[in-house]
JSON list of C-alpha atoms in Angstrom, two decimals:
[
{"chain": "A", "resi": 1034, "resn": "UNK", "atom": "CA", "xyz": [96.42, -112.99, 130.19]},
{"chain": "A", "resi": 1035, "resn": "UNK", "atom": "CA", "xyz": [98.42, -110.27, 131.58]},
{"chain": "A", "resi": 1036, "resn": "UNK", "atom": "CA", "xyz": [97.71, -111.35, 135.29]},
{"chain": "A", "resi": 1037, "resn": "UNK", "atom": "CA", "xyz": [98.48, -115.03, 134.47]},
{"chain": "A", "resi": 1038, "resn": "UNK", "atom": "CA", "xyz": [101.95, -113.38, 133.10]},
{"chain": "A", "resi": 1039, "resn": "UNK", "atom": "CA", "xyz": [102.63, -111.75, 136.01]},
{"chain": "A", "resi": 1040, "resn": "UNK", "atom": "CA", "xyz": [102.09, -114.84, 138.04]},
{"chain": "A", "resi": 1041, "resn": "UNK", "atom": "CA", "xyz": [104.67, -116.81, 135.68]},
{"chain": "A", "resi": 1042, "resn": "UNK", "atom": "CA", "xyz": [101.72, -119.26, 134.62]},
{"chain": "A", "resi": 1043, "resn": "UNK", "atom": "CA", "xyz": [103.60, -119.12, 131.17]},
{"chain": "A", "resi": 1044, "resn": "UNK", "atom": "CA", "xyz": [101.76, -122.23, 129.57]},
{"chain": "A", "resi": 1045, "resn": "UNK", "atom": "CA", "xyz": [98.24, -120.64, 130.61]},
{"chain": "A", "resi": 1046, "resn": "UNK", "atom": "CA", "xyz": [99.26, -116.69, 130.00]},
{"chain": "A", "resi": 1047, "resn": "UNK", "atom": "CA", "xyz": [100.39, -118.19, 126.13]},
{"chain": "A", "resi": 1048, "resn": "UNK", "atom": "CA", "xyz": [96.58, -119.93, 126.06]},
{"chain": "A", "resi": 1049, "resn": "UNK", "atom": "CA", "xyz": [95.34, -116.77, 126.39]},
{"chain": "A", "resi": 1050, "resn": "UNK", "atom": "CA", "xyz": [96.74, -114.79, 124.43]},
{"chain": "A", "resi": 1051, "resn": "UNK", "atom": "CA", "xyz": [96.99, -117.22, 121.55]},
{"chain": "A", "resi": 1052, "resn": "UNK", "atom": "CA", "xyz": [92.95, -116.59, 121.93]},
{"chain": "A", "resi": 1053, "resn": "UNK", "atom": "CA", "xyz": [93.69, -112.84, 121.93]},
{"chain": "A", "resi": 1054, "resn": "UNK", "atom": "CA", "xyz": [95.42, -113.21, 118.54]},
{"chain": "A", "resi": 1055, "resn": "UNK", "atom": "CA", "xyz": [92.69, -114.94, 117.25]},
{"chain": "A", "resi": 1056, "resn": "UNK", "atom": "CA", "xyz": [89.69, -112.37, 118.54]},
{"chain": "A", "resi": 1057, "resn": "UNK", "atom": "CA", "xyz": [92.12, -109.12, 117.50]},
{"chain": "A", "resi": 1058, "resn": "UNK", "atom": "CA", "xyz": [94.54, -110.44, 114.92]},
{"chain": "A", "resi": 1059, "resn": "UNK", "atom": "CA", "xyz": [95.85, -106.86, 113.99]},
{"chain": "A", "resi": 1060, "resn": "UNK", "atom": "CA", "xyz": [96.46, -106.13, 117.62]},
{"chain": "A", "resi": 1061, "resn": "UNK", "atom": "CA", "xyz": [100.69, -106.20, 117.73]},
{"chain": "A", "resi": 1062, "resn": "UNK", "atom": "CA", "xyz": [100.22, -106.85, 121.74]},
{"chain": "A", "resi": 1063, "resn": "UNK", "atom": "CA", "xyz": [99.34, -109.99, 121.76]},
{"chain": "A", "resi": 1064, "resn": "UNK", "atom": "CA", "xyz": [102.01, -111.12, 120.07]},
{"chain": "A", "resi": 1065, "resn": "UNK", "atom": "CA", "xyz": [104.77, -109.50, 121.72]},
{"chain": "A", "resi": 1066, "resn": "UNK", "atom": "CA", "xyz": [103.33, -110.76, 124.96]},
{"chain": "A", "resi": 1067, "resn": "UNK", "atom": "CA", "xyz": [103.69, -114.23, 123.33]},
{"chain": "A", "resi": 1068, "resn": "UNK", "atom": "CA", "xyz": [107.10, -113.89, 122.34]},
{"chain": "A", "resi": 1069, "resn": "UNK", "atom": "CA", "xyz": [107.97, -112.37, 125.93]},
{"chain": "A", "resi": 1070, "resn": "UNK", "atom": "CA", "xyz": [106.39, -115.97, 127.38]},
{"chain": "A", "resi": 1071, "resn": "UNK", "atom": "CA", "xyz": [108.50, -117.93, 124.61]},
{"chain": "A", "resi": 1072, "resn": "UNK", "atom": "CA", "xyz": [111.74, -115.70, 125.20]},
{"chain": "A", "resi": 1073, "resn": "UNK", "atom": "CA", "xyz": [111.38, -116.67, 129.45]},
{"chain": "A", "resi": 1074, "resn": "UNK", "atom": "CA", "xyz": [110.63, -120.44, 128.28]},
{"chain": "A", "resi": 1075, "resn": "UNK", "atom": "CA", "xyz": [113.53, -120.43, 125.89]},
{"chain": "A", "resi": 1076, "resn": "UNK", "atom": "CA", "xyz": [111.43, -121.62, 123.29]},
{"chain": "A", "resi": 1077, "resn": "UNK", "atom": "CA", "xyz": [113.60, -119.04, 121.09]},
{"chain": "A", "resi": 1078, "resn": "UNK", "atom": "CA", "xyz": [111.94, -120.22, 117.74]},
{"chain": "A", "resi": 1079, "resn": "UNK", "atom": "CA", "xyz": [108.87, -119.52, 118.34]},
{"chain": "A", "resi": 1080, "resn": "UNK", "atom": "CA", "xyz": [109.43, -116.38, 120.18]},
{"chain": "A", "resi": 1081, "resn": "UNK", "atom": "CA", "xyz": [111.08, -115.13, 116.83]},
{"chain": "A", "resi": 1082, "resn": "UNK", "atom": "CA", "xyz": [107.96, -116.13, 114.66]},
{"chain": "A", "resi": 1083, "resn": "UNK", "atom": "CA", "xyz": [105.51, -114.12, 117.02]},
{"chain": "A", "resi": 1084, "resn": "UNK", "atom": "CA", "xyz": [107.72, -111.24, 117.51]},
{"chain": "A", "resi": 1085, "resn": "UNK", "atom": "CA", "xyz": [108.10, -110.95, 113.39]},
{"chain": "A", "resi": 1086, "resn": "UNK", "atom": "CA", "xyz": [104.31, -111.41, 113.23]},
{"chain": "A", "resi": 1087, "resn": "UNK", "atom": "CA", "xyz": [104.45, -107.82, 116.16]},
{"chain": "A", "resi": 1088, "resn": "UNK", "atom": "CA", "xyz": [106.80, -105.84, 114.35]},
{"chain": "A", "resi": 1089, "resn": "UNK", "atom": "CA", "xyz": [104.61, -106.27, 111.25]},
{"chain": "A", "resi": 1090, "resn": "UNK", "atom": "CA", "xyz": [101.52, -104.51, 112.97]},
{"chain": "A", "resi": 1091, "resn": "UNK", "atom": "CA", "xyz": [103.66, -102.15, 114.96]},
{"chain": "A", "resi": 1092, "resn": "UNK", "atom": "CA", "xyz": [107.08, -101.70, 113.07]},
{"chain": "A", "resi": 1093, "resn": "UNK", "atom": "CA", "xyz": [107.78, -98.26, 115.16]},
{"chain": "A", "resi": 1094, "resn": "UNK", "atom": "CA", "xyz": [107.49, -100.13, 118.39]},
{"chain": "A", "resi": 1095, "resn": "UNK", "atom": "CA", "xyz": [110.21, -99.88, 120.70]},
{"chain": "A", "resi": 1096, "resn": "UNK", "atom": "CA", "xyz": [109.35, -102.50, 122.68]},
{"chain": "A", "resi": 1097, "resn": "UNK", "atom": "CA", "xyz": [108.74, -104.72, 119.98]},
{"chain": "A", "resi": 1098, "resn": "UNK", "atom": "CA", "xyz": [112.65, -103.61, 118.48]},
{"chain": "A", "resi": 1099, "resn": "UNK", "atom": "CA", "xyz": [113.76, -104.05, 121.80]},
{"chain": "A", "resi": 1100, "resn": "UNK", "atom": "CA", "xyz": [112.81, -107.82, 122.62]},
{"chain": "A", "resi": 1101, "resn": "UNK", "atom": "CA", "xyz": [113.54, -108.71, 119.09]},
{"chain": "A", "resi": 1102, "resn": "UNK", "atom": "CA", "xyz": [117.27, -107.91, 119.36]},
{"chain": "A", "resi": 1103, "resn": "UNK", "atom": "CA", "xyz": [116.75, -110.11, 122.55]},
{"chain": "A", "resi": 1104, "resn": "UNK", "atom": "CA", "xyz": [115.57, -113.14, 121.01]},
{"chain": "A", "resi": 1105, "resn": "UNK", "atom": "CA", "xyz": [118.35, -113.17, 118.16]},
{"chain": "A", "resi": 1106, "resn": "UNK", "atom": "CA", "xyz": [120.63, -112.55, 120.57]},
{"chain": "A", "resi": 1107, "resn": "UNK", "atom": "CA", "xyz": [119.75, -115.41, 123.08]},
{"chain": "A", "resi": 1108, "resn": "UNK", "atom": "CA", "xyz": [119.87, -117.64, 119.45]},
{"chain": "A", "resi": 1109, "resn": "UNK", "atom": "CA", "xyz": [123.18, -116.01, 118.70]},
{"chain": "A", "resi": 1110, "resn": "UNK", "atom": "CA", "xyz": [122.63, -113.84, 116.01]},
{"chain": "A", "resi": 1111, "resn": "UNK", "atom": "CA", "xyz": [124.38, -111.26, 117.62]},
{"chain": "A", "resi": 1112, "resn": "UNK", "atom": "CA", "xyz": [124.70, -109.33, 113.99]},
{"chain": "A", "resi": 1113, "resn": "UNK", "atom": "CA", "xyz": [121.09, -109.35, 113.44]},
{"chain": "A", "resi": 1114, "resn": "UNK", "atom": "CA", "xyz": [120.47, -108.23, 117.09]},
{"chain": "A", "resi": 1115, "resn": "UNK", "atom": "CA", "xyz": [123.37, -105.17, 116.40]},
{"chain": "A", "resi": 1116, "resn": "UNK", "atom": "CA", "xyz": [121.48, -104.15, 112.92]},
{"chain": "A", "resi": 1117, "resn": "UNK", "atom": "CA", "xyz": [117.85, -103.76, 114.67]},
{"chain": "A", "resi": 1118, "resn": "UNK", "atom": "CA", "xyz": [119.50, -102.06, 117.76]},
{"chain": "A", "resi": 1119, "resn": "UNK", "atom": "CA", "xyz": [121.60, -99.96, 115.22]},
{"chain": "A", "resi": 1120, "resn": "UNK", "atom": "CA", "xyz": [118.44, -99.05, 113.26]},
{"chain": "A", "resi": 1121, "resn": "UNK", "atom": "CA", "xyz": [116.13, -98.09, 116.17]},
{"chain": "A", "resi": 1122, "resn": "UNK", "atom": "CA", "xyz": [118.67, -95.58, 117.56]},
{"chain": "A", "resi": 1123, "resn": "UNK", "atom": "CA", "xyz": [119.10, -94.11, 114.14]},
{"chain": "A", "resi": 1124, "resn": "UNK", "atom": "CA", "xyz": [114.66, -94.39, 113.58]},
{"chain": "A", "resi": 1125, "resn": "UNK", "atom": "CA", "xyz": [114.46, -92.66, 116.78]},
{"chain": "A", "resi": 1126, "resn": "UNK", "atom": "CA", "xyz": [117.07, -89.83, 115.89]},
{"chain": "A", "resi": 1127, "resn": "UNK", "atom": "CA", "xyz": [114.94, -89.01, 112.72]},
{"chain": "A", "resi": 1128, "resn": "UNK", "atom": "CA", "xyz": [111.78, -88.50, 114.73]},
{"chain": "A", "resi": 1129, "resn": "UNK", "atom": "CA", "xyz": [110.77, -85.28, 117.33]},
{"chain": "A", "resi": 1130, "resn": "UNK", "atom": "CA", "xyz": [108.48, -86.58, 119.30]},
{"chain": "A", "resi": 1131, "resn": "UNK", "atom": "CA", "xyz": [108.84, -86.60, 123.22]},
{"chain": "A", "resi": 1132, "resn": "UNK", "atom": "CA", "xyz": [110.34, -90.65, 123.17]},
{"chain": "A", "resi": 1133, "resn": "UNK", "atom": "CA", "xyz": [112.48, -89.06, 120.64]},
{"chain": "A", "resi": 1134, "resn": "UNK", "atom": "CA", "xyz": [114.45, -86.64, 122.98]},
{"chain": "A", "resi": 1135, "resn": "UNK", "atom": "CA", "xyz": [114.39, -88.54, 126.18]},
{"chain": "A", "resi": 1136, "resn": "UNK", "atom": "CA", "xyz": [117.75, -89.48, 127.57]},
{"chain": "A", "resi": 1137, "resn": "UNK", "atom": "CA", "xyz": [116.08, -92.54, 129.22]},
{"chain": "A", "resi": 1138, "resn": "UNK", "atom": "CA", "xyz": [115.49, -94.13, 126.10]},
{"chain": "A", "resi": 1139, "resn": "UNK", "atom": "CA", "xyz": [118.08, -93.54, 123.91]},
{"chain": "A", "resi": 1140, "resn": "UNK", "atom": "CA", "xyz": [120.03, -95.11, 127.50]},
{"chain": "A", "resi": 1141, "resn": "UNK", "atom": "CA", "xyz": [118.22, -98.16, 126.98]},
{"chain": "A", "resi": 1142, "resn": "UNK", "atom": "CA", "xyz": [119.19, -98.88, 123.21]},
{"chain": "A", "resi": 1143, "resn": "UNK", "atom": "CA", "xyz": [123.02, -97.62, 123.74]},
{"chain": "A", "resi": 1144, "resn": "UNK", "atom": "CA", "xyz": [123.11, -100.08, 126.51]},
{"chain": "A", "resi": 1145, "resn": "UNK", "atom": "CA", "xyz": [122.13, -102.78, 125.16]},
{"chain": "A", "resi": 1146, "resn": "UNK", "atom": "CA", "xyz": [123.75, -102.41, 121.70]},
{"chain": "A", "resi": 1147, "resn": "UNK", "atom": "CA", "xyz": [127.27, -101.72, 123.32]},
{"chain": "A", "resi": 1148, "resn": "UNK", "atom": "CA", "xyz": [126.99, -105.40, 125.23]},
{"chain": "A", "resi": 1149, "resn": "UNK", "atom": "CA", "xyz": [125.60, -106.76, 121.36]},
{"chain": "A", "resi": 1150, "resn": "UNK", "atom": "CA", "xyz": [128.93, -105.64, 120.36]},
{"chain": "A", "resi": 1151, "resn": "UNK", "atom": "CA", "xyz": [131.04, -106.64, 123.39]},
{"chain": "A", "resi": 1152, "resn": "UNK", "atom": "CA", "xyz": [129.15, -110.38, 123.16]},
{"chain": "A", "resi": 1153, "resn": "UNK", "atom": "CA", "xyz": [130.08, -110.10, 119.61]},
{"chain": "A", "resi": 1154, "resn": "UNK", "atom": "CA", "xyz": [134.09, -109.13, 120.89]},
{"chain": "A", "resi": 1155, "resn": "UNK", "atom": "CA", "xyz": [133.61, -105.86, 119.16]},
{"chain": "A", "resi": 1156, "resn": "UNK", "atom": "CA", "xyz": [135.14, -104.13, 121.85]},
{"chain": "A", "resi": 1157, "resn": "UNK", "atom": "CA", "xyz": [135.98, -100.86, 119.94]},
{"chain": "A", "resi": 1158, "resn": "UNK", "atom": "CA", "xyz": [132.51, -99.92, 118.92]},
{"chain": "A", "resi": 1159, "resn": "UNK", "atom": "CA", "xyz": [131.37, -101.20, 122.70]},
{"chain": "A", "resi": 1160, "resn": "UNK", "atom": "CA", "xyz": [133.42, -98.89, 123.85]},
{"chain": "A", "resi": 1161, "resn": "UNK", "atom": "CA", "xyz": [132.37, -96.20, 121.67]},
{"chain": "A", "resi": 1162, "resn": "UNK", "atom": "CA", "xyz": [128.62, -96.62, 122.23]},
{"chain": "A", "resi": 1163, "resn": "UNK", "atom": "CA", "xyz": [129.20, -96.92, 126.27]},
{"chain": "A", "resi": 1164, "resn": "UNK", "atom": "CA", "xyz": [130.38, -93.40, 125.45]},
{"chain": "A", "resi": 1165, "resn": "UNK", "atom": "CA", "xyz": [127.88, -92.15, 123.88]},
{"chain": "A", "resi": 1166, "resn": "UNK", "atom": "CA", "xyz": [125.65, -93.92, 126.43]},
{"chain": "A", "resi": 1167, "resn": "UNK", "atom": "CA", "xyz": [127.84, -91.61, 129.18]},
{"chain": "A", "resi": 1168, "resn": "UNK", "atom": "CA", "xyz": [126.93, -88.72, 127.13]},
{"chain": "A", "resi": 1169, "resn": "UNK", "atom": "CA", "xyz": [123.32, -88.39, 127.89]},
{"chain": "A", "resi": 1170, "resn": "UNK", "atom": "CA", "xyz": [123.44, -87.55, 131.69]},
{"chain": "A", "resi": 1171, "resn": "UNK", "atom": "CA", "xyz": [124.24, -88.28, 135.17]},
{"chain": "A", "resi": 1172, "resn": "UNK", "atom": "CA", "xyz": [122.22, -91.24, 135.08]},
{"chain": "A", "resi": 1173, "resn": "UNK", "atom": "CA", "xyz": [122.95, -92.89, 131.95]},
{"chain": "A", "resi": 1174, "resn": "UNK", "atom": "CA", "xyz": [126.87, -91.63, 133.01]},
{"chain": "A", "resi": 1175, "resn": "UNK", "atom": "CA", "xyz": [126.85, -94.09, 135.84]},
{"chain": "A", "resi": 1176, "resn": "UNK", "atom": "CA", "xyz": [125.28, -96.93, 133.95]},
{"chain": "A", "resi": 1177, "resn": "UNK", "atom": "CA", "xyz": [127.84, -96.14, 130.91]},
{"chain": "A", "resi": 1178, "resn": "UNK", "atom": "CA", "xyz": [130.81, -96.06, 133.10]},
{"chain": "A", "resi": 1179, "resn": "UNK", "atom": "CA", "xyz": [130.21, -99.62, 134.57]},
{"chain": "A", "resi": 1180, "resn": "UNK", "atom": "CA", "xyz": [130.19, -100.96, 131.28]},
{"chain": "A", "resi": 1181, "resn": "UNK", "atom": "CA", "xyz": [132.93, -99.54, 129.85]},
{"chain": "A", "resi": 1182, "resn": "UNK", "atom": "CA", "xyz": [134.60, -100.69, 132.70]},
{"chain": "A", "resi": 1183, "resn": "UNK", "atom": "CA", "xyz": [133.49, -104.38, 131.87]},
{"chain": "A", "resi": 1184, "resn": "UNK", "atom": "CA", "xyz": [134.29, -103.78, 128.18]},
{"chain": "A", "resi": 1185, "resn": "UNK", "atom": "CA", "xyz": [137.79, -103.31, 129.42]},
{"chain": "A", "resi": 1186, "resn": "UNK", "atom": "CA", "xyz": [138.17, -106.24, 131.48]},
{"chain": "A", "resi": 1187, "resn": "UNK", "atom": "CA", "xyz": [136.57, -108.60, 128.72]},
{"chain": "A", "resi": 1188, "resn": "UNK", "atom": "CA", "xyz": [138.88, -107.51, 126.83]},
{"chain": "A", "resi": 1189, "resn": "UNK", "atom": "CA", "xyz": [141.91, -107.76, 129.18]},
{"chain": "A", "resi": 1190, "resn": "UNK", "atom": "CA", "xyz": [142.80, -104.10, 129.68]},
{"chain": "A", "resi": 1191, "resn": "UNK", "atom": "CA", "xyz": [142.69, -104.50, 133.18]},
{"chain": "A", "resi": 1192, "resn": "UNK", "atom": "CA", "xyz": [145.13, -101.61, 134.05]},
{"chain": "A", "resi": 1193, "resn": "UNK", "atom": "CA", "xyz": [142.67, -99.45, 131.53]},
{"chain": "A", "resi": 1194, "resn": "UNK", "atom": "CA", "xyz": [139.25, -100.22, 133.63]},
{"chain": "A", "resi": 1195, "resn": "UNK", "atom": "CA", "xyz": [141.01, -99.90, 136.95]},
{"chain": "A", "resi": 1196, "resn": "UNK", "atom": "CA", "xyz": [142.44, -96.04, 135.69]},
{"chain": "A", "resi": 1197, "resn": "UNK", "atom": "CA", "xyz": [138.45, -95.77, 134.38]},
{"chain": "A", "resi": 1198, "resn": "UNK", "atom": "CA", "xyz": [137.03, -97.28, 138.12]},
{"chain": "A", "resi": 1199, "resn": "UNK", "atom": "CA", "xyz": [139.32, -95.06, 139.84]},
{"chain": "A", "resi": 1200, "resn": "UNK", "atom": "CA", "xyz": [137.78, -92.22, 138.22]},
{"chain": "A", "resi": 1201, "resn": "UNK", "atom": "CA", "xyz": [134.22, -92.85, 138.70]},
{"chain": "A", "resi": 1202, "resn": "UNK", "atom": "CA", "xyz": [135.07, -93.37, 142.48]},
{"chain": "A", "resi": 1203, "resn": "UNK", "atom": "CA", "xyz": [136.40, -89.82, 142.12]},
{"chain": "A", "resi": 1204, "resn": "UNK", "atom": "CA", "xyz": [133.35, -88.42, 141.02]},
{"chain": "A", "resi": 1205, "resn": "UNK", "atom": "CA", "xyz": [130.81, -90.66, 143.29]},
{"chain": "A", "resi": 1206, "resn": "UNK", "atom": "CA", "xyz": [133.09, -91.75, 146.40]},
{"chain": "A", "resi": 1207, "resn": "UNK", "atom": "CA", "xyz": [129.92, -93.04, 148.11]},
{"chain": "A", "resi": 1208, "resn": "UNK", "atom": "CA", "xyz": [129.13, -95.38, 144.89]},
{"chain": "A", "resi": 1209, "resn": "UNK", "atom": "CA", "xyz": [129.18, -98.75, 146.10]},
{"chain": "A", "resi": 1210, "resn": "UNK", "atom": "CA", "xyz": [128.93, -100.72, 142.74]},
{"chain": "A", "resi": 1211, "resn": "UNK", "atom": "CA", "xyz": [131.64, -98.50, 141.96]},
{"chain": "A", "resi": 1212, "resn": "UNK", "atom": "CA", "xyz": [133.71, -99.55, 144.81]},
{"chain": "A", "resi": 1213, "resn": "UNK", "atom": "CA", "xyz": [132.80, -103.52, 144.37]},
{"chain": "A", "resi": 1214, "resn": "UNK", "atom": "CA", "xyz": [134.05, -103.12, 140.96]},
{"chain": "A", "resi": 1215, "resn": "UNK", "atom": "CA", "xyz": [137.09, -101.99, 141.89]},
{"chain": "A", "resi": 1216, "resn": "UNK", "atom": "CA", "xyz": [137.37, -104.49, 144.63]},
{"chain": "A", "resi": 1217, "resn": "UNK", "atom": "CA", "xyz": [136.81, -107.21, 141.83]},
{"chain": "A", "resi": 1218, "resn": "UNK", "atom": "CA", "xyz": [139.50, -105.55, 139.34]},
{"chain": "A", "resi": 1219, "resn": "UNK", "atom": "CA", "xyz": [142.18, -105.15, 142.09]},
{"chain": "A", "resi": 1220, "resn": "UNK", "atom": "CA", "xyz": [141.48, -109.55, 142.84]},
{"chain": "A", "resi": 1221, "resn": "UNK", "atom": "CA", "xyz": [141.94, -110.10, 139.17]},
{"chain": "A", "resi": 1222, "resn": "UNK", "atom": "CA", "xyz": [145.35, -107.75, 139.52]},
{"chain": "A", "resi": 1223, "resn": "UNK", "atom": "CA", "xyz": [146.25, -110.71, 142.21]},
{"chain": "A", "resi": 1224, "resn": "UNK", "atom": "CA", "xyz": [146.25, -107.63, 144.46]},
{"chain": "A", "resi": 1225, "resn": "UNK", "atom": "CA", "xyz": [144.43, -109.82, 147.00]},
{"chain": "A", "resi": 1226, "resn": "UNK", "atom": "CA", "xyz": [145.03, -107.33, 149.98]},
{"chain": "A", "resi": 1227, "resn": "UNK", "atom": "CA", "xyz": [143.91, -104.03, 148.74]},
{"chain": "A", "resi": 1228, "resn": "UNK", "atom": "CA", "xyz": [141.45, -105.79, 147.04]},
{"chain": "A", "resi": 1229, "resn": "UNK", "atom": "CA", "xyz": [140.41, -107.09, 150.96]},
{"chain": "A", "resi": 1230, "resn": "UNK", "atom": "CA", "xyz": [140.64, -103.74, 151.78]},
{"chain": "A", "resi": 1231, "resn": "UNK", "atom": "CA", "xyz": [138.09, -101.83, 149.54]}
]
């Protein structure tokens, strides 16, 4: 199953593991595999029903919590996609083990909740959870930065993401999605030349 879904022999992968499901039906895998295959095939429906059937073997999961805030948003229910986003950052704040304290993936959720809300046009708590994304390290900075930087722009404060861009090139001068971003904010400006320029 797993090689046939790393092939992208969807229809064939979702054969198997519909057998898996029958063999182990306890085992939460199988069906978060499936919903993966009916997430790529937009089949959004069904994807929903198999990733339900996941969460109820494996309801700590974050894998599971992650690709079922995917699948309501790609059906557009970006609230329900904010509250299971919401929940697994608070879950995961309440536990101590070693997932618990790494900045990676606490990254991961903050990332994806803060373009929930800015999808949503929730642009202050976007803002504020790109933040709190920037908080966690150099890493997760970066990653925070360029979507704050977005958030802006989505939400027409142009001259606010260009004073943001302009700082991140001031801490990573070499940063060349940095420097394309600011390229792209400067076009928007109608500031064709400098935009030319950088």
């Amino acid at each position: 199953a797993r090689s046939l879904f790393d092939q992208n022999k969807f229809d064939e992968a979702a054969k198997a593991y519909q057998q898996l499901t029958t063999i182990d039906p306890a085992d939460a895998d199988s069906f978060l595999r499936l919903a993966e295959i009916e997430y790529q095939q937009k089949k959004y429906d069904l994807a929903a029903e198999n990733i339900k059937q996941a969460k109820q073997r494996a309801p700590d999961n974050l894998e599971v919590v992650y690709n079922e805030a995917l699948i309501a948003e790609a059906q557009g229910r970006y609230g329900d996609a904010i509250d299971v986003m919401s929940k697994a950052v608070s879950d995961l704040r309440k536990q101590s083990t070693t997932q618990a304290t790494n900045p990676r993936v606490y990254g991961i959720l903050y990332e994806e909740l803060g373009r929930l809300y800015r999808r949503q046009g929730n642009f202050a708590d976007a803002e504020k959870t790109f933040k709190d994304l920037m908080a966690l390290g150099p890493a997760e900075q970066r990653r925070g930065q360029l979507e704050l930087i977005e958030t802006y722009r989505e939400n027409n404060q142009i001259d606010v993401a260009v004073a943001t861009v302009l700082q991140a090139m001031s801490a990573n001068p070499t940063d060349r999605q940095v420097k394309i971003t600011y390229a792209l904010l400067l076009a928007e400006k109608q500031q064709t030349d400098l935009a030319v320029r950088a």
